[in-house]
XYZ file of C-alpha atoms in Angstrom:
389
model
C 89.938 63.813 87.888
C 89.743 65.333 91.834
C 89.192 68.687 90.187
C 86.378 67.919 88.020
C 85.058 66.439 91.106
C 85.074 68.925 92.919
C 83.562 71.288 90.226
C 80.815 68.882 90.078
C 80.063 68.749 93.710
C 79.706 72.699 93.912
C 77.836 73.044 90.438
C 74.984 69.893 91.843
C 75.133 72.728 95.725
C 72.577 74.549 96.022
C 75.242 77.110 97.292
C 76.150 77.435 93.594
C 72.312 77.844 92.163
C 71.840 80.549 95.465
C 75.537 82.166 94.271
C 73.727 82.091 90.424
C 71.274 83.758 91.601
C 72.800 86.741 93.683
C 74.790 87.790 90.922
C 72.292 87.779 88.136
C 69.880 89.692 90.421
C 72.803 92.040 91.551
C 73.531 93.094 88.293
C 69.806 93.234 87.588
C 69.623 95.644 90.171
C 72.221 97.715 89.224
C 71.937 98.389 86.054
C 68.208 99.300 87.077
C 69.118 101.238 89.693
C 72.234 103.738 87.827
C 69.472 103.849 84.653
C 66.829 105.259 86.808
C 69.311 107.179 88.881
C 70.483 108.839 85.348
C 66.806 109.344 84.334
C 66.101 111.027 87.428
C 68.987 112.753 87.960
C 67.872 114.733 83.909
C 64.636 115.019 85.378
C 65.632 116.698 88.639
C 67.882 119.037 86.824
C 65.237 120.548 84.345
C 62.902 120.978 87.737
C 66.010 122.913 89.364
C 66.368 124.990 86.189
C 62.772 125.788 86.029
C 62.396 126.465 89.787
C 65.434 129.387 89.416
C 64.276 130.663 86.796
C 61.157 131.479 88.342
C 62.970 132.872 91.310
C 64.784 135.013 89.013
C 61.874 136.619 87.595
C 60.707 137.438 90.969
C 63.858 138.873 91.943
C 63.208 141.431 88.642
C 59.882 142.087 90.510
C 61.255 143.053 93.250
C 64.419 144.804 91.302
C 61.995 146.970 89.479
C 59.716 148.150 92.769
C 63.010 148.479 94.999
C 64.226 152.346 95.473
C 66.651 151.751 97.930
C 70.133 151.545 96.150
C 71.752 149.254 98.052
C 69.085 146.681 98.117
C 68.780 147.278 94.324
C 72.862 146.181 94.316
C 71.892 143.085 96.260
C 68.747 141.935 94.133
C 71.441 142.052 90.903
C 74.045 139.971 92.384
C 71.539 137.667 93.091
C 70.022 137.454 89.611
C 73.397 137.191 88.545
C 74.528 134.349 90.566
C 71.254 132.729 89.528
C 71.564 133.689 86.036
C 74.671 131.844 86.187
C 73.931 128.803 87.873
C 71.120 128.447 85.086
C 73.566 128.761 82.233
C 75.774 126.160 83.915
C 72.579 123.797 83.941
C 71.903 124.542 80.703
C 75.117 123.649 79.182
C 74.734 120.014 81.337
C 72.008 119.232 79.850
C 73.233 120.284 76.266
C 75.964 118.499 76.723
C 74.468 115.707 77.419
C 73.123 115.276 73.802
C 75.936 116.436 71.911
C 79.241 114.566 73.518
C 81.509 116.143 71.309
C 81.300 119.897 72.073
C 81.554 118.052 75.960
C 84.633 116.832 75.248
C 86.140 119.683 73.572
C 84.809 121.407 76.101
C 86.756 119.607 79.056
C 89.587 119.250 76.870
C 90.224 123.123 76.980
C 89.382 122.834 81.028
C 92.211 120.796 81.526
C 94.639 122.144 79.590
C 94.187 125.312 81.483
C 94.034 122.946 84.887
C 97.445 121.416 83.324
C 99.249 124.750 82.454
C 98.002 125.980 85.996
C 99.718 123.306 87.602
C 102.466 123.700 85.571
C 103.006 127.013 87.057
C 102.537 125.829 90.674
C 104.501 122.832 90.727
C 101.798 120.442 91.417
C 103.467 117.082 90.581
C 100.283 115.002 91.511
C 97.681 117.411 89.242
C 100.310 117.724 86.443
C 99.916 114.427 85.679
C 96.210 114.073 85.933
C 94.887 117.554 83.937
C 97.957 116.402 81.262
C 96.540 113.053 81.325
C 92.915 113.988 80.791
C 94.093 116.417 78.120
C 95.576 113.891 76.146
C 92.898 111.198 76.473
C 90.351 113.685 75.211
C 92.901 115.284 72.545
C 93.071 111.658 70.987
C 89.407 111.048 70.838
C 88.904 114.368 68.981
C 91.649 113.578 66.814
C 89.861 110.366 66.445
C 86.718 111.968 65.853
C 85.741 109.219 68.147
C 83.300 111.666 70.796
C 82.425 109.061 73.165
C 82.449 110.147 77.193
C 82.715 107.181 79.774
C 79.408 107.486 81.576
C 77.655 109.376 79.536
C 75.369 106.869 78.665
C 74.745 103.481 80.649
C 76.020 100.875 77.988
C 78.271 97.803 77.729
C 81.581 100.127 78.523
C 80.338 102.117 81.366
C 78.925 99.002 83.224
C 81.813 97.131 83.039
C 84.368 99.805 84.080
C 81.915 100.704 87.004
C 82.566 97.460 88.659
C 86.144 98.163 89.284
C 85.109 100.923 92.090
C 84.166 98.598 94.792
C 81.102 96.418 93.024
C 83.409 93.690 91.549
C 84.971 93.090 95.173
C 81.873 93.114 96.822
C 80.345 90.556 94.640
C 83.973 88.449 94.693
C 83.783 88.723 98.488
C 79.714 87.459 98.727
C 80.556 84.414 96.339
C 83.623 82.955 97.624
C 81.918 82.861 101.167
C 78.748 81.230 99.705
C 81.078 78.670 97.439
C 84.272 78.613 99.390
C 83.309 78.526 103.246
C 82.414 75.320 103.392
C 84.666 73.493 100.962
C 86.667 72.025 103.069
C 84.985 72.478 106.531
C 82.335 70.238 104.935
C 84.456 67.286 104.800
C 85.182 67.510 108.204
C 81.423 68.080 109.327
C 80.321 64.728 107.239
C 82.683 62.695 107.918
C 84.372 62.330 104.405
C 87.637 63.692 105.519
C 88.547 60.298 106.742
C 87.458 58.545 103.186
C 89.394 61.260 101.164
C 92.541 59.769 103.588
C 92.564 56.768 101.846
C 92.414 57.948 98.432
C 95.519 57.214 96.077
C 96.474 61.163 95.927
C 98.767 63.476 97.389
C 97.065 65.418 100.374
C 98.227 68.981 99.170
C 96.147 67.527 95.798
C 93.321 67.124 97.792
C 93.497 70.483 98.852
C 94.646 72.377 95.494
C 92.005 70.779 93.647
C 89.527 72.328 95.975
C 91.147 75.965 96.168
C 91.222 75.775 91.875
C 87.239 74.519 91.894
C 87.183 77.642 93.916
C 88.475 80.411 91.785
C 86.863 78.518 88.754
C 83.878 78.497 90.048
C 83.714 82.448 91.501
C 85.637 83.204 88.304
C 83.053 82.018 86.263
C 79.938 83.697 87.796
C 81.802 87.203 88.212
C 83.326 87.716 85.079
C 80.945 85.085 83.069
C 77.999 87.183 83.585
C 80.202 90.524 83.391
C 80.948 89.684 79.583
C 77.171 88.848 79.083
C 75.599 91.903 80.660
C 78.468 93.729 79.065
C 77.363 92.324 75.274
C 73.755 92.869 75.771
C 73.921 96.158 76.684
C 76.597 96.927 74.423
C 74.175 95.890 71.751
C 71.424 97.428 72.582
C 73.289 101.389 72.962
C 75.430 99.983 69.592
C 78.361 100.594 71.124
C 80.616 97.890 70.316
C 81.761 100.587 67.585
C 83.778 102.778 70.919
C 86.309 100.252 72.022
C 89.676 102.069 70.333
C 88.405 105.190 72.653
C 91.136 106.237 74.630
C 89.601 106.459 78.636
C 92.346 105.622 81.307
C 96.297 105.393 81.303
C 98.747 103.479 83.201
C 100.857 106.068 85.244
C 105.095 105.470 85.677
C 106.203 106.456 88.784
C 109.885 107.276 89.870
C 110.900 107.754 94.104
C 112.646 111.197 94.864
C 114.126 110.401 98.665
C 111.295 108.820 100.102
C 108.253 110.580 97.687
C 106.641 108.841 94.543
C 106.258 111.283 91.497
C 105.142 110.248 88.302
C 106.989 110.174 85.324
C 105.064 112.938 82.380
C 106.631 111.516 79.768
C 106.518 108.132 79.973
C 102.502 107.334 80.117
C 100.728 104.458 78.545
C 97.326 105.826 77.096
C 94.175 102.758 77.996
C 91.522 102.186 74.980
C 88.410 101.129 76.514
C 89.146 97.471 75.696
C 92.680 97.497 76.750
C 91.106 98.692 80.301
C 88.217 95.775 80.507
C 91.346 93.546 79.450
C 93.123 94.702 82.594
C 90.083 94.729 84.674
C 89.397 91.665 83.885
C 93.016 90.035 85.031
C 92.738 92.491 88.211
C 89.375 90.729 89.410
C 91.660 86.888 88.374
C 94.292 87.969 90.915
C 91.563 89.502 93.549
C 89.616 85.856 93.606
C 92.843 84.388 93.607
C 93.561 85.797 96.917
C 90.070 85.695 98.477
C 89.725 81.879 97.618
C 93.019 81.429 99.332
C 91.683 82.800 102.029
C 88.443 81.329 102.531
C 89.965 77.898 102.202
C 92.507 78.337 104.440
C 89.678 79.480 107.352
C 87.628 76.610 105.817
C 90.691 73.985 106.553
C 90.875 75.567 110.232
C 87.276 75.772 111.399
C 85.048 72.208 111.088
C 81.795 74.502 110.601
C 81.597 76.808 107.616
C 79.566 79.612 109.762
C 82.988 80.310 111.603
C 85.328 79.809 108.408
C 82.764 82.856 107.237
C 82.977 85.294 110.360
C 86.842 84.627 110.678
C 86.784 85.683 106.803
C 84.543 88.580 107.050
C 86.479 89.841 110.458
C 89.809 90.133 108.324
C 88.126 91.715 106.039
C 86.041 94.596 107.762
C 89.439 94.919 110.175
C 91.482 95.751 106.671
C 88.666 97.992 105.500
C 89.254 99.857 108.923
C 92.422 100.166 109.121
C 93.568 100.893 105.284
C 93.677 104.360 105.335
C 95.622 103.982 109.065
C 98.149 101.959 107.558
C 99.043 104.682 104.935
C 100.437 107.023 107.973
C 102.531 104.252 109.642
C 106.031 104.709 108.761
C 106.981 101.154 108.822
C 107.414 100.042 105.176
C 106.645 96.183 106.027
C 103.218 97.202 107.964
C 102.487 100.088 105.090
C 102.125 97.329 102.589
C 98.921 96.176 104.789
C 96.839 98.710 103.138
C 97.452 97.297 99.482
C 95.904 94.249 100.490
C 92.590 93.111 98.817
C 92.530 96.506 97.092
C 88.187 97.512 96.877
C 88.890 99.567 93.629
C 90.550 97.643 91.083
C 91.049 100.495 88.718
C 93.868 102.253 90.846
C 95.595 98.525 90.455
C 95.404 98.122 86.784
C 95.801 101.689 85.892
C 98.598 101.920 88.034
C 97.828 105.031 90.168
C 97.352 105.123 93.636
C 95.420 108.497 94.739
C 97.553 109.420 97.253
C 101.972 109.674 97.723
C 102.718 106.889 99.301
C 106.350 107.387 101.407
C 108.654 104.575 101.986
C 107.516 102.386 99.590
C 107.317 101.970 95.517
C 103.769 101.512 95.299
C 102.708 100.131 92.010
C 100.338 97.802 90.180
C 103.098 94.743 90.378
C 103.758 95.171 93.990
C 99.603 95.381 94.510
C 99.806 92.040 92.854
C 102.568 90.411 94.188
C 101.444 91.085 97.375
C 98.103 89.384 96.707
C 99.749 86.486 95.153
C 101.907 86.068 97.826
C 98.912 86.235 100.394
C 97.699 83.263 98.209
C 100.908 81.356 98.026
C 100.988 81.465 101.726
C 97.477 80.582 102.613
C 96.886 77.651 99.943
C 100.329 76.307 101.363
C 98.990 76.722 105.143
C 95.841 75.066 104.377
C 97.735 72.120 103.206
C 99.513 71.590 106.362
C 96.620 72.296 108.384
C 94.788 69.294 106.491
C 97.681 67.466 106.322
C 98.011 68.064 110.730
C 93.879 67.744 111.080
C 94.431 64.116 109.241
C 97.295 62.921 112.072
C 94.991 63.941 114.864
């Protein structure tokens, strides 16, 4: 009964119509923006083939009235390098309208990347040319010639979120929704009548922090799944969701290095990934609403619950990549906090050798569920103390 409450409350806020509105017009704008950037980006290539072409044929001008040998050398290696470029445009642009000789294409570069490697010793591209060889080797297989991005549909919006948009939008919606859910009580008074209610305080304050991830689970992923249908059905490509696109890497330690296990990799289907993405973004809000309510149960005003909020935030941003080079294990862990792209949690991979430590997806989430555990559980004592005073 307190929960549905409190979902009521923030549904009748204009905070929630305001929230409503950011995301709808945030994914508006993106899919507007990476259609005309693709559009563009076509157009701007057939410009730079045309444009080198033409300097080409004034380099033969110039070729054919040049008597000076060594100048003569120079004008060829230029038409050469140009000639080249302009093949390598060309082959873009064809590629773009027939995926599958693209993706036999870059199956044959990275089995040559893969058997380079091998030779090397490269632990870290091993894996990923062997990996991309075998993604693309099972489409073919498949016959299934689909390329992630090759198109902007259904599949390429949603998997685009995971580098950074999701966790922007999750961070701009739990601040709208979440600073001021418990603040608020405080600043109208109604702290005092929710005292003499018949529940348990830490109810009081768990109904709130579940209203929260409800709510901000609702708008992200709600309108995810319906951008993600309608453009799905308007590119038809429901038909692509067996089509092998990511894998979830197995790592072993060596001394104090993480190496990845070859033989023991998971292939992703499209839908398996959105699955995953899907519980990656649960877990993210899970954390962030922890957070906000916990600043929200300090601070009587929710303009300080937000700075405090955004401070952590920007500080972690700031010092992530610092915290990879500290050789603490305990303060290492830091830099796996509120992770910005969820596809290196769900996919298991983390871009760089992390020493020390056995970085994987399950410590990325236990961490974060731990940072909830902790701050729901602080908020509660911090209502419970804010009560007494």
């Amino acid at each position: 009964m307190l929960l549905y409450a409190e979902i009521q409350k923030i549904l009748k806020s204009k905070k929630f119509f305001i929230a409503l509105i950011i995301t709808i017009g945030f994914n508006l704008f993106y899919c507007w923006f990476v259609y005309n950037y693709e559009n563009k980006s076509v157009e701007s290539t057939k410009q730079y083939i045309a444009d080198t072409e033409r300097q080409i044929k004034e380099l033969q001008q110039k070729l054919k009235k040049e008597k000076d040998d060594m100048k003569k050398r120079l004008y060829q290696e230029q038409i050469n390098e140009l000639n080249r470029i302009v093949q390598k445009e060309k082959l873009k642009m064809q590629y773009a309208s027939n995926p599958k000789k693209e993706i036999e294409e870059r199956a044959r570069y990275y089995k040559m990347r893969y058997e380079i490697s091998q030779k090397a010793g490269d632990y870290k591209e091993l894996e990923i040319n062997k990996v991309n060889y075998q993604i693309l080797n099972e489409n073919i297989k498949r016959k299934k010639y689909y390329s992630v991005g090759g198109q902007f549909d259904g599949w390429t919006y949603l998997l685009s979120q995971s580098y950074g948009i999701a966790f922007f939008i999750i961070i701009v919606l739990a601040l709208l929704i979440g600073s001021g859910i418990v603040s608020d009580e405080y600043k109208e008074g109604t702290a005092k009548i929710l005292k003499t209610m018949p529940v348990k305080r830490s109810n009081i304050i768990l109904s709130k922090f579940i209203a929260t991830v409800l709510t901000v689970s609702a708008l992200v992923i709600g309108i995810q799944i319906v951008f993600f249908i309608v453009l799905n059905l308007i590119t038809d490509s429901f038909k692509y969701y067996d089509v092998y696109c990511n894998w979830i890497s197995r790592y072993k330690v060596i001394g104090f290095k993480v190496y990845p296990v070859l033989d023991n990799v998971k292939l992703l289907t499209l839908l398996e990934s959105s699955i995953l993405q899907f519980m990656t973004e649960i877990v993210i809000i899970l954390a962030i609403s922890g957070i906000i309510v916990f600043f929200s149960s300090i601070f009587e005003n929710g303009v300080f619950t937000s700075i405090s909020f955004i401070a952590i935030i920007v500080i972690i941003s700031i010092l992530r990549q610092k915290m990879l080079m500290i050789k603490t294990p305990v303060l290492k862990l830091l830099s796996l906090i509120f992770p910005w792209e969820l596809s290196v949690v769900y996919t298991n991979y983390l871009p760089n050798e992390l020493d020390w430590i056995y970085a994987s997806t399950y410590v990325v989430i236990g961490l974060n569920l731990l940072l909830t555990i902790i701050f729901v559980l602080g908020s509660i004592e911090i209502f419970k103390h804010k009560e007494k005073v």
